[in-house]
PDB file of C-alpha atoms in Angstrom:
ATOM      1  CA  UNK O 587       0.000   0.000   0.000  1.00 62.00           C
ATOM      2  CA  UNK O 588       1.140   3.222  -0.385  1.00 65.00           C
ATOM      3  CA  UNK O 589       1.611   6.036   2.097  1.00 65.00           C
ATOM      4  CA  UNK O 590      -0.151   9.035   1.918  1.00 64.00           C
ATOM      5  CA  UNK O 591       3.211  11.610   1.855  1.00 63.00           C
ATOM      6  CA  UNK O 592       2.618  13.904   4.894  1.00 67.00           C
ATOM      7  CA  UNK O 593       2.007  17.713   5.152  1.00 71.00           C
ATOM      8  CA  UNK O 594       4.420  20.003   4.537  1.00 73.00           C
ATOM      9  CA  UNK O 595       4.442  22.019   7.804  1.00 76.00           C
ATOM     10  CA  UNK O 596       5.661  25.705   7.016  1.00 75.00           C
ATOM     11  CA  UNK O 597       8.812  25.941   9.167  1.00 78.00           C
ATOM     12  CA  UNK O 598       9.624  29.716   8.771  1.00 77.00           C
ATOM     13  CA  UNK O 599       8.155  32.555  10.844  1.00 75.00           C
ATOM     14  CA  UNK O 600       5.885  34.760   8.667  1.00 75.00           C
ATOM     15  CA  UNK O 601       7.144  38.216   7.960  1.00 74.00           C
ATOM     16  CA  UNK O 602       5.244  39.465   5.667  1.00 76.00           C
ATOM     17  CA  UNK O 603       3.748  41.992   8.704  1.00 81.00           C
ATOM     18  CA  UNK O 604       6.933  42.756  10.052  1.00 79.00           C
ATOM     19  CA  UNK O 605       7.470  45.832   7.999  1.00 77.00           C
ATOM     20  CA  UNK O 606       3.652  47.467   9.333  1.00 83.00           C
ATOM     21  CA  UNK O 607       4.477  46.348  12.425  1.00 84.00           C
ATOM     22  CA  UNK O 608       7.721  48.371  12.271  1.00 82.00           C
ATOM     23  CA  UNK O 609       6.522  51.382  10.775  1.00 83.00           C
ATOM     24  CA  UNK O 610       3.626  51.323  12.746  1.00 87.00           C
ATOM     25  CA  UNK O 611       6.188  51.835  15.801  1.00 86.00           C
ATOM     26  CA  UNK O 612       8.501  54.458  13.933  1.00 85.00           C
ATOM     27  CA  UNK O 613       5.421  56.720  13.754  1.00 88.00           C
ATOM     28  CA  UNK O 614       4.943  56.187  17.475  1.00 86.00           C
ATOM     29  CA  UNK O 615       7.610  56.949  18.460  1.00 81.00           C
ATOM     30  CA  UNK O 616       7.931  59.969  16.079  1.00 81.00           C
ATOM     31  CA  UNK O 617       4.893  61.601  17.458  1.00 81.00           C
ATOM     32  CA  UNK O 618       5.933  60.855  20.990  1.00 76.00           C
ATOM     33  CA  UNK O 619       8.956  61.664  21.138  1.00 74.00           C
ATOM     34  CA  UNK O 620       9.816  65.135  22.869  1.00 69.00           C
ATOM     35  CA  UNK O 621      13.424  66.307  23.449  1.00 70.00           C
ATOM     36  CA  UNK O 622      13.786  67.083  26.893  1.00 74.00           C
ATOM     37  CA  UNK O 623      15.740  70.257  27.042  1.00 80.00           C
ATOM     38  CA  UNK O 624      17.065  70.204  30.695  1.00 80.00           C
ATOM     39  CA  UNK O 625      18.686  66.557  31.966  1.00 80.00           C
ATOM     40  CA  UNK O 626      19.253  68.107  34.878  1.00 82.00           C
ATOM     41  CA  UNK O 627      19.069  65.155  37.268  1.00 85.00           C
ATOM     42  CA  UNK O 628      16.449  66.263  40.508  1.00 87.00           C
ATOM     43  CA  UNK O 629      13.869  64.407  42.798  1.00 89.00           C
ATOM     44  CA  UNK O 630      11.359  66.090  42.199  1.00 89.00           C
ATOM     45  CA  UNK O 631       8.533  66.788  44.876  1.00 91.00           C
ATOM     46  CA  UNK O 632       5.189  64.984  44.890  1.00 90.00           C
ATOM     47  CA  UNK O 633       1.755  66.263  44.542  1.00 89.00           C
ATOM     48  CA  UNK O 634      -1.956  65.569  43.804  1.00 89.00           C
ATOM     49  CA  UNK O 635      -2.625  68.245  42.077  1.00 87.00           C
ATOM     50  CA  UNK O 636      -0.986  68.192  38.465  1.00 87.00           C
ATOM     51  CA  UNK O 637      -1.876  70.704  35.491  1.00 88.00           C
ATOM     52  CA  UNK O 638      -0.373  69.825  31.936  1.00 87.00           C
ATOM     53  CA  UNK O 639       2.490  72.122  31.239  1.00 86.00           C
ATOM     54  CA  UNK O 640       2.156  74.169  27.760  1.00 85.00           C
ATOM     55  CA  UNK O 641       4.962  72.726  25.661  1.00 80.00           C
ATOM     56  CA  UNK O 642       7.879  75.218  24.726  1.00 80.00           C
ATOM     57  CA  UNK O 643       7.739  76.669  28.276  1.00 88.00           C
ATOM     58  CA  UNK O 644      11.119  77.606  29.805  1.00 91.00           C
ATOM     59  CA  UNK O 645      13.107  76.038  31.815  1.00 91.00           C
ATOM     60  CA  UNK O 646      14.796  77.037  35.187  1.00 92.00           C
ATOM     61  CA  UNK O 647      16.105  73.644  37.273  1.00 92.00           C
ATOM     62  CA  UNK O 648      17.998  73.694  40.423  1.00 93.00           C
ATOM     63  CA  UNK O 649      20.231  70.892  41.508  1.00 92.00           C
ATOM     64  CA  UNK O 650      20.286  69.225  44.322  1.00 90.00           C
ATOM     65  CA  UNK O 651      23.051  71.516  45.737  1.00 89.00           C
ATOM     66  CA  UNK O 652      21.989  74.673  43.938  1.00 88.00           C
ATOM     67  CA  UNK O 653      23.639  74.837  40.438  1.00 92.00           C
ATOM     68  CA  UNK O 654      21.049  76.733  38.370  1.00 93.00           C
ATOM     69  CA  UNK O 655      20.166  76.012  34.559  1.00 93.00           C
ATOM     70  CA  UNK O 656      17.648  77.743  32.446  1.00 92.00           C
ATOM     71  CA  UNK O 657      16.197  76.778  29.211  1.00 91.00           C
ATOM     72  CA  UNK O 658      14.017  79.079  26.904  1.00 88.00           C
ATOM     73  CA  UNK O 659      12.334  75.871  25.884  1.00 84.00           C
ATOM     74  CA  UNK O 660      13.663  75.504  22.603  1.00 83.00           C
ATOM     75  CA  UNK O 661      17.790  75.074  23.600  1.00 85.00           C
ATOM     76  CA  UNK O 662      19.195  72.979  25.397  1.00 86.00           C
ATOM     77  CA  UNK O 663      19.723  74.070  29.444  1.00 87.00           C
ATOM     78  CA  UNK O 664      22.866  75.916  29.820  1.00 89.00           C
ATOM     79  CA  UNK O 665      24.572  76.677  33.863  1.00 92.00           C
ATOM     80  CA  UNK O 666      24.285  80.122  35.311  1.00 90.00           C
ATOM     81  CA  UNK O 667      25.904  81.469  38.470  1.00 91.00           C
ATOM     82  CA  UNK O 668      23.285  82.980  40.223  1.00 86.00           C
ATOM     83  CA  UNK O 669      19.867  84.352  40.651  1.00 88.00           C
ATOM     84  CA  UNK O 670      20.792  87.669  39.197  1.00 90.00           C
ATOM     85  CA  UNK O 671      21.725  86.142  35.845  1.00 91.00           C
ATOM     86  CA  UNK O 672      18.412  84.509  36.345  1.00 91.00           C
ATOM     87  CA  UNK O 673      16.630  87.561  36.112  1.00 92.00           C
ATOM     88  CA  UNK O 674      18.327  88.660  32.743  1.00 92.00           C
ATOM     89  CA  UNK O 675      17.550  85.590  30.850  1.00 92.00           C
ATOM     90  CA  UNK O 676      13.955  85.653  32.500  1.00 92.00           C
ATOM     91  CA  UNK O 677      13.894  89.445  31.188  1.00 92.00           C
ATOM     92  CA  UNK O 678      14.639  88.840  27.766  1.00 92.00           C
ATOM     93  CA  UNK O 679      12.451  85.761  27.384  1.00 92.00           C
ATOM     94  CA  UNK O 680       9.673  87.822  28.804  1.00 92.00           C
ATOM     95  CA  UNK O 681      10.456  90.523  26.449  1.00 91.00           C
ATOM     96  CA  UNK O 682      10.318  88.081  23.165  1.00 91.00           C
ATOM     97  CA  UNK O 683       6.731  86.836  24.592  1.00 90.00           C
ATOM     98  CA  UNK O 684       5.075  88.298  27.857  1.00 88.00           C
ATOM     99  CA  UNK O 685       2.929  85.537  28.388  1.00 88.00           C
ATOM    100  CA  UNK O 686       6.125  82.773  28.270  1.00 90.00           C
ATOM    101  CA  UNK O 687       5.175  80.116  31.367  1.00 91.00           C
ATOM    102  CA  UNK O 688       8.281  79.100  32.968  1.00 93.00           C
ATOM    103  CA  UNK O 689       8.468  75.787  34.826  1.00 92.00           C
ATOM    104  CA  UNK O 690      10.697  75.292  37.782  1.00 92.00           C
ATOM    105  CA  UNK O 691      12.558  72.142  37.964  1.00 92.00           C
ATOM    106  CA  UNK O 692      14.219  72.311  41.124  1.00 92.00           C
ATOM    107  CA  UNK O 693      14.922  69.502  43.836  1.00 93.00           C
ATOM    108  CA  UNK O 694      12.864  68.579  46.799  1.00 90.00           C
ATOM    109  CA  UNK O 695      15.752  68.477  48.937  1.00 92.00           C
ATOM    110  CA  UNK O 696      17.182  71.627  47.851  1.00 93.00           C
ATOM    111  CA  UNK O 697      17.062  74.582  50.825  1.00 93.00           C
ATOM    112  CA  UNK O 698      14.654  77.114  49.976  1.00 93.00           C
ATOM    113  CA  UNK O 699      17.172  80.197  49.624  1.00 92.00           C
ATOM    114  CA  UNK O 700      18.497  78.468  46.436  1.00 92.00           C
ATOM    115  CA  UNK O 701      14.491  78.429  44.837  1.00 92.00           C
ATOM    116  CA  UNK O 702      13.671  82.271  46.557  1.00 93.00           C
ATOM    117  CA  UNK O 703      16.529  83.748  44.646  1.00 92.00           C
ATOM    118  CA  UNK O 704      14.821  82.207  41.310  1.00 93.00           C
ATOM    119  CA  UNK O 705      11.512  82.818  42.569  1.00 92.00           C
ATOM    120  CA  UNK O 706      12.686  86.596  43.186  1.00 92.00           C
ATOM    121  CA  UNK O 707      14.337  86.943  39.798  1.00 92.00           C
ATOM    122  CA  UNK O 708      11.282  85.656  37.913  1.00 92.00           C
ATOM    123  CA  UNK O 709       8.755  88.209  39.281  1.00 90.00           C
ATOM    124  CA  UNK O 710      11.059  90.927  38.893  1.00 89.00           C
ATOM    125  CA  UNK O 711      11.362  89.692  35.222  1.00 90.00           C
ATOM    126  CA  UNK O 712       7.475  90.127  34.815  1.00 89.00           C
ATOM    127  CA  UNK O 713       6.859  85.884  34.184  1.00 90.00           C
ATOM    128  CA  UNK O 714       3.044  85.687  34.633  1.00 89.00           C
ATOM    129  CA  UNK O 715       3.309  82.120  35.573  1.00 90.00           C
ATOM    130  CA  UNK O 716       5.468  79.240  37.083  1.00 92.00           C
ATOM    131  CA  UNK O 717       4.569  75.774  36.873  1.00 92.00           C
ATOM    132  CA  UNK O 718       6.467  74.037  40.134  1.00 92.00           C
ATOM    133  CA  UNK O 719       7.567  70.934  38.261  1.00 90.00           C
ATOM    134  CA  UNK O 720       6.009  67.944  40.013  1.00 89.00           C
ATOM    135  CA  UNK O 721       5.913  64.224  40.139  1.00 84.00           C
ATOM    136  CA  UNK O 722       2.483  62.053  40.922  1.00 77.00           C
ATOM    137  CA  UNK O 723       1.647  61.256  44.377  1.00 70.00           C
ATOM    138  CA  UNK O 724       1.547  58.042  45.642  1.00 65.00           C
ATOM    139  CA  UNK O 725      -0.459  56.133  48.297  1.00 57.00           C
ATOM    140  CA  UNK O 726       2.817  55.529  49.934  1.00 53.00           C
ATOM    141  CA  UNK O 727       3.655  58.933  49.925  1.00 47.00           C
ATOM    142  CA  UNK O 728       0.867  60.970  50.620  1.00 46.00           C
ATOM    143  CA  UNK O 729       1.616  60.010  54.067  1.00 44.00           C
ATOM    144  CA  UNK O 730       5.014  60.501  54.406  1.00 44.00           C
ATOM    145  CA  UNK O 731       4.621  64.632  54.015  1.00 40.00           C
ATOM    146  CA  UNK O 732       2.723  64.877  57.736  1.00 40.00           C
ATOM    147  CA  UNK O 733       5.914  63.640  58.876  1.00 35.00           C
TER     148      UNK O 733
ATOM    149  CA  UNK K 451      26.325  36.536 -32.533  1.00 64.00           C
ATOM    150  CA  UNK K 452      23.227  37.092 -30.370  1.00 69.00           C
ATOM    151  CA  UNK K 453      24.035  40.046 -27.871  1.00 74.00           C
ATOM    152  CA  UNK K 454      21.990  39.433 -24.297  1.00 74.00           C
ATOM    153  CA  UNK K 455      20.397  42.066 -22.851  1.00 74.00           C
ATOM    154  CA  UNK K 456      21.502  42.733 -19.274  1.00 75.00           C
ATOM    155  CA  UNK K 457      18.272  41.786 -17.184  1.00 76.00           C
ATOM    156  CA  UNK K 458      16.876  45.187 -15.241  1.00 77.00           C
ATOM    157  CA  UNK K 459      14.760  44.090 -12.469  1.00 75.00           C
ATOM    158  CA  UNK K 460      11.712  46.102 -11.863  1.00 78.00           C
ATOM    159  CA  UNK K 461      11.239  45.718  -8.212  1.00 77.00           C
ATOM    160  CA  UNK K 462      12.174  47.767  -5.198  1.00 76.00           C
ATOM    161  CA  UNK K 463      14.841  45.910  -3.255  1.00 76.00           C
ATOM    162  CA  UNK K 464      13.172  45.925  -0.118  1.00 75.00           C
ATOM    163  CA  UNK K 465      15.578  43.532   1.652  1.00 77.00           C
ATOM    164  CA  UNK K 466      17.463  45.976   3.670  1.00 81.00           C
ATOM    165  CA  UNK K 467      14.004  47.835   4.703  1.00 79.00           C
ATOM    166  CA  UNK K 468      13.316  46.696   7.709  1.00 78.00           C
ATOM    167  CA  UNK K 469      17.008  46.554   8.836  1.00 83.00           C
ATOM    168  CA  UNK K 470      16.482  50.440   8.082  1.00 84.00           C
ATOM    169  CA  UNK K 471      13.008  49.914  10.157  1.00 82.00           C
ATOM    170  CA  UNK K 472      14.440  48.622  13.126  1.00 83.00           C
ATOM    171  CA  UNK K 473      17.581  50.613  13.633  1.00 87.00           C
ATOM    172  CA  UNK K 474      15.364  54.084  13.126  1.00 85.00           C
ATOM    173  CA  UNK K 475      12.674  52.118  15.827  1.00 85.00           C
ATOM    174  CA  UNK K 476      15.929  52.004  18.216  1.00 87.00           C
ATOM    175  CA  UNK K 477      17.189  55.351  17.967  1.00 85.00           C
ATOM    176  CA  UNK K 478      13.539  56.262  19.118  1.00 81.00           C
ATOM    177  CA  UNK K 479      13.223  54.478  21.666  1.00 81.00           C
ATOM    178  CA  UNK K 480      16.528  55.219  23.146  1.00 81.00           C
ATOM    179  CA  UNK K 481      16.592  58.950  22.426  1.00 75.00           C
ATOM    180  CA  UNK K 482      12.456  59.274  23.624  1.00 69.00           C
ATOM    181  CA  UNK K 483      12.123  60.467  26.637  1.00 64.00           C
ATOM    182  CA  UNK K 484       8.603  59.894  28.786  1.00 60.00           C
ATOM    183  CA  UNK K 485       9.491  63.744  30.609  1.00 57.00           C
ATOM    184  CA  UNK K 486       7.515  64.917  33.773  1.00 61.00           C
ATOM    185  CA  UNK K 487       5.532  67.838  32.221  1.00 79.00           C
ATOM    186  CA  UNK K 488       3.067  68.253  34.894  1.00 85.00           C
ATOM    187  CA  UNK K 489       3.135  70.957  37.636  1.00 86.00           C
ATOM    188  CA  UNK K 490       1.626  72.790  40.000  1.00 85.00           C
ATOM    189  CA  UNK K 491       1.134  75.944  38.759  1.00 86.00           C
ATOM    190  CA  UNK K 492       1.428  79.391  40.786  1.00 83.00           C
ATOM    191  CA  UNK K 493       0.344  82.639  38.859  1.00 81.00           C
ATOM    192  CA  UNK K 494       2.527  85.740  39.684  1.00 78.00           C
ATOM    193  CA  UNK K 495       0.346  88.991  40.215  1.00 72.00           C
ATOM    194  CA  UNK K 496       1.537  91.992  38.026  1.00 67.00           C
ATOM    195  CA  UNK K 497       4.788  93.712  39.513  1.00 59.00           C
ATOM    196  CA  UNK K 498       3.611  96.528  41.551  1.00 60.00           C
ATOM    197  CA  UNK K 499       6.263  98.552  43.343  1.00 57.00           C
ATOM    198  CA  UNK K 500       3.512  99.721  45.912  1.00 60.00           C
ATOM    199  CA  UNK K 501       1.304  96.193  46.527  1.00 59.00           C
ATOM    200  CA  UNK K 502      -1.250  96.335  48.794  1.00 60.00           C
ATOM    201  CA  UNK K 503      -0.108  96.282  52.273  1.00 62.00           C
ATOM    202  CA  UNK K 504      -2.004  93.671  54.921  1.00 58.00           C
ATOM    203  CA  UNK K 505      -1.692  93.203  58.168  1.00 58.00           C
ATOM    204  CA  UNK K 506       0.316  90.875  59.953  1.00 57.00           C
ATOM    205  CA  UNK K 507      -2.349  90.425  61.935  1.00 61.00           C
ATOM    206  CA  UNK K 508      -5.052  89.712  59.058  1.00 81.00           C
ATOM    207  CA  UNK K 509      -2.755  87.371  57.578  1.00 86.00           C
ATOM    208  CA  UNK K 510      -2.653  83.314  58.046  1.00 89.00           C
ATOM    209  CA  UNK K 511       1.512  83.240  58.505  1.00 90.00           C
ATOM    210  CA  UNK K 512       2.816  79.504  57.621  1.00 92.00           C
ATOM    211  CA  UNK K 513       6.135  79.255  58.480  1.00 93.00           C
ATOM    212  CA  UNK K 514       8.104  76.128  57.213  1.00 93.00           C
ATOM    213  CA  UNK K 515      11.227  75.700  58.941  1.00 92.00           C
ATOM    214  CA  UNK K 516      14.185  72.688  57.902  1.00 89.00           C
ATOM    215  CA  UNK K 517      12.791  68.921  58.442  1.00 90.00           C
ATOM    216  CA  UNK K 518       9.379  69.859  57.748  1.00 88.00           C
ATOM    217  CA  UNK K 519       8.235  71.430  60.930  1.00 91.00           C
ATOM    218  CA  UNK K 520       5.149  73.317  60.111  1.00 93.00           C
ATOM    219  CA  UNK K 521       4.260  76.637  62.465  1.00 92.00           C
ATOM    220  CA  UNK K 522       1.116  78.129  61.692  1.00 91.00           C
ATOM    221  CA  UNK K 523       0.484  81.586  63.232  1.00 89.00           C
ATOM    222  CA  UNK K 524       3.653  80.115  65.725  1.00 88.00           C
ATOM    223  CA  UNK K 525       1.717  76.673  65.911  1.00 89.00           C
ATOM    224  CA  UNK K 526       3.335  73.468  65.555  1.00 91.00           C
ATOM    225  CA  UNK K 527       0.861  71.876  62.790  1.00 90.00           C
ATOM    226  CA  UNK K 528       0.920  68.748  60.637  1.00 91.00           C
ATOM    227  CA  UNK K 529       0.565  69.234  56.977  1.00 89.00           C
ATOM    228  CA  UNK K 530      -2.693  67.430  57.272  1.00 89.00           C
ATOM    229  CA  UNK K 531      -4.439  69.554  60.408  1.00 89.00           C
ATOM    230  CA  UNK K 532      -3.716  72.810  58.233  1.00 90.00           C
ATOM    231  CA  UNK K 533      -6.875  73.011  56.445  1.00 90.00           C
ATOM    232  CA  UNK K 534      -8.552  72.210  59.282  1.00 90.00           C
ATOM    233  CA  UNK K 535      -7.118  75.142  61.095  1.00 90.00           C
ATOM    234  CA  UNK K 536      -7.883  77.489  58.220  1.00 89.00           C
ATOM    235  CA  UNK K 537     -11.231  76.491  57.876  1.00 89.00           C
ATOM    236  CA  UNK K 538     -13.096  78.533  61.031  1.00 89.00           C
ATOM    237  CA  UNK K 539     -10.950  81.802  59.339  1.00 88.00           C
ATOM    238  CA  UNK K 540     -12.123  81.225  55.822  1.00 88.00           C
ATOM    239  CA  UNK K 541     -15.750  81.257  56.687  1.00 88.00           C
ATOM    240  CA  UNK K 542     -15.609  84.143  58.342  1.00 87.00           C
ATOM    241  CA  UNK K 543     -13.086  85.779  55.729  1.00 86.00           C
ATOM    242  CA  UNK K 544     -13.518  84.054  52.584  1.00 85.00           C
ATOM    243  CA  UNK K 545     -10.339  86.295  50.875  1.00 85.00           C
ATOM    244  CA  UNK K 546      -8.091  85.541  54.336  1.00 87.00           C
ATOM    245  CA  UNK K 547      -4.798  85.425  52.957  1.00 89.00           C
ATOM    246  CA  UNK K 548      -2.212  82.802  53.782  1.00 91.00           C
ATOM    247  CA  UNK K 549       1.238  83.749  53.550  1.00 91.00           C
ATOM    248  CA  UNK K 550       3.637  80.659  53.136  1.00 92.00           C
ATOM    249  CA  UNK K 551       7.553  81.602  54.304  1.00 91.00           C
ATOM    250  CA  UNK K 552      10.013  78.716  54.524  1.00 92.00           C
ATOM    251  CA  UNK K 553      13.344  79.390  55.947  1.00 92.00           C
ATOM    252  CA  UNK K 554      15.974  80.068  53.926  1.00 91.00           C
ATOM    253  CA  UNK K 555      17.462  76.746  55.058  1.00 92.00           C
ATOM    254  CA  UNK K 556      13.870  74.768  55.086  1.00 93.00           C
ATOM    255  CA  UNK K 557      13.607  71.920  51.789  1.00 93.00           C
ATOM    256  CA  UNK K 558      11.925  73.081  48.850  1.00 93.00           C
ATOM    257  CA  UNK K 559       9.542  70.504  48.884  1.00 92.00           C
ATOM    258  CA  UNK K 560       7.837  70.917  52.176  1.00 93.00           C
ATOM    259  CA  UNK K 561       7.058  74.116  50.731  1.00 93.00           C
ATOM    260  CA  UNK K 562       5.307  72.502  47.694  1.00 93.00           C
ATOM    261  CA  UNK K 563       3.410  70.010  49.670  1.00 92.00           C
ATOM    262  CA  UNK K 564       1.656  73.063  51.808  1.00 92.00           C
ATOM    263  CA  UNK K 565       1.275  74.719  48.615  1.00 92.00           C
ATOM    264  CA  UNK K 566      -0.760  71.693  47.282  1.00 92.00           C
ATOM    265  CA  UNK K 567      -2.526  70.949  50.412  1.00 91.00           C
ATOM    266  CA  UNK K 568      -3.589  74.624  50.204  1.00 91.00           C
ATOM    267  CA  UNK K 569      -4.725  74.227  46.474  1.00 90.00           C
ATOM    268  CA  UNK K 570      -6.805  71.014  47.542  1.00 90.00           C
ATOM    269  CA  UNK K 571      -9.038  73.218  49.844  1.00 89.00           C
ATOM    270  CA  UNK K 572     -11.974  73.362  47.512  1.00 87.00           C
ATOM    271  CA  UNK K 573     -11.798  69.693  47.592  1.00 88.00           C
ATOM    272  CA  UNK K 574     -10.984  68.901  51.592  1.00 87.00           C
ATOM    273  CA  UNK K 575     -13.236  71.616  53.074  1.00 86.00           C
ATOM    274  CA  UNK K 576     -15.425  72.783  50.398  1.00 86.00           C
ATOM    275  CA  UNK K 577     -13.542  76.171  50.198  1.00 85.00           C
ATOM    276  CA  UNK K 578     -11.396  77.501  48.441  1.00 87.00           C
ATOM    277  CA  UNK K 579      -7.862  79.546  49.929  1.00 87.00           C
ATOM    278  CA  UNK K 580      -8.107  82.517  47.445  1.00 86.00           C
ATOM    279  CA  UNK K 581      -5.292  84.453  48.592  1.00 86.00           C
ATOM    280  CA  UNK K 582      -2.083  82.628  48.722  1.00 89.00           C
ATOM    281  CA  UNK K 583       1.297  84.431  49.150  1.00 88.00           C
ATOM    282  CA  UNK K 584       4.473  82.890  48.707  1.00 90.00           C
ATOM    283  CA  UNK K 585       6.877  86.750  49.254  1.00 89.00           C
ATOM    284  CA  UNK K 586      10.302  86.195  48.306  1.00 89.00           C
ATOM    285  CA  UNK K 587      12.990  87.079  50.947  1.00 88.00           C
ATOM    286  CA  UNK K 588      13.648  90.624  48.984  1.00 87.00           C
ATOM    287  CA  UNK K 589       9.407  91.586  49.293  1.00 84.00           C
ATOM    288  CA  UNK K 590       9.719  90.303  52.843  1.00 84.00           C
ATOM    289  CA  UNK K 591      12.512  93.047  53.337  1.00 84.00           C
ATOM    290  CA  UNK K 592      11.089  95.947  51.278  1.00 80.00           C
ATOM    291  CA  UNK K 593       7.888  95.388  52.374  1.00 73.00           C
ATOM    292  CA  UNK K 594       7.167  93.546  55.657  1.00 64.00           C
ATOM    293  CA  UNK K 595       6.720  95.367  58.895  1.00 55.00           C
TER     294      UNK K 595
END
């Protein structure tokens, strides 16, 4: 009698998708992608209340022991020495566009003098607005701040 | 002699497409960066070299010092007995204002978290702190008294 020759199983991986698939990711992550222009590396403080930040604001971050960087939200962060040079950059982004936001990116740790001297140098410079940069609170934390 | 036409193919190499694919997915996903963008934000009122002047008195004074010690009007406080504090003062006074001072050596966040508790009062007591004052240690010197 003779056999029946058996199936032909299809031993390579189809990959005729691949390429969507792939694309399909490229324009994610195109679309997504935002170029953070301070790397400035802080722990930032926690809150519960969180409002969307208008994209292109600038940038002031202080470090955990009180280096300053500001951003006009298009460059990349560059250092400054102090609060006073604070002011000028502040003054001449304010004077390009009055109604610039500026976000505040400064360490939870840091002592307050270091974020008063920015504070100070962006109401002098007219800013309308600050964001105070923020991360999510957590049920673990939430409790942690009456301590 | 018969002369052979060199053959032209007529499709797209596509072969090295999703090589192309994959190495442009990687530089994405290494270079992307999933950035905190959300704050609390805190709207400056117009520079006025002549603001209006309150009482020390009138005012709700929260003083911050280093650690996270919490005096309110010289009263040790937890962050979460604030509101609570504030509440008696805001019905009475619905535009009391609440000045927030850390010490110059106190941690910047402590002064955020009072900030947001503050912000949250609409939500915790059903009222909301309208007037909250964060003076800078230059205002505190030209204009406190």
């Amino acid at each position: 009698m003779r056999l029946t020759s058996r199936s032909v199983q299809n031993t390579g991986i189809p990959t005729a998708s691949m390429a969507d698939i792939a694309f399909l990711l490229i324009i994610f992550f195109m679309v997504t992608i935002s170029f953070e222009v301070d790397k400035t590396q802080v722990t930032l403080p926690k809150t519960d209340i969180r409002i969307e930040i208008p994209k292109q604001a600038a940038y002031v971050s202080v470090s955990p022991n009180g280096t300053i960087r500001v951003s006009n939200g298009e460059e990349i962060s560059v250092f400054v020495p102090g609060p006073d040079e604070v002011l000028s950059f502040a003054a001449g982004v304010v004077q390009n566009d009055p109604s610039k936001p500026f976000v505040l990116k400064a360490d939870r740790d840091v002592p307050y003098r270091y974020v008063d001297g920015v504070i100070d140098a962006l109401k002098q410079a007219k800013a309308q607005v600050i964001y105070l940069l923020s991360n999510q609170e957590t049920v673990d934390s939430a409790g942690a701040g009456d301590e | 002699m018969k002369i052979k036409k060199p053959k032209v193919s007529e499709e797209i190499p596509t072969s090295s497409m999703a090589d192309i694919a994959f190495l442009l997915i990687v530089y994405f996903m290494v270079t992307t960066t999933f950035a905190a963008t959300r704050g609390l934000d805190f709207s400056l009122p117009p520079e006025d070299d002549t603001p209006p002047m309150v009482e020390k008195e009138e005012a709700v004074l929260i003083d911050i010092q280093a650690g996270g010690i919490y005096l309110v009007d010289q009263k040790p406080m937890l962050l979460s007995e604030i509101l609570e504090y504030l509440k008696p003062k805001l019905e009475r006074n619905p535009k009391k204002p609440v000045i927030i001072r850390p010490q110059p050596n106190a941690e910047y966040g402590y002064m955020v978290n009072v900030f947001d508790e503050l912000r949250q009062a609409e939500d915790k007591i059903g009222m909301k702190v309208q007037n909250i004052s964060i003076p800078t240690q230059r205002e505190i010197d030209m204009f406190w008294f």
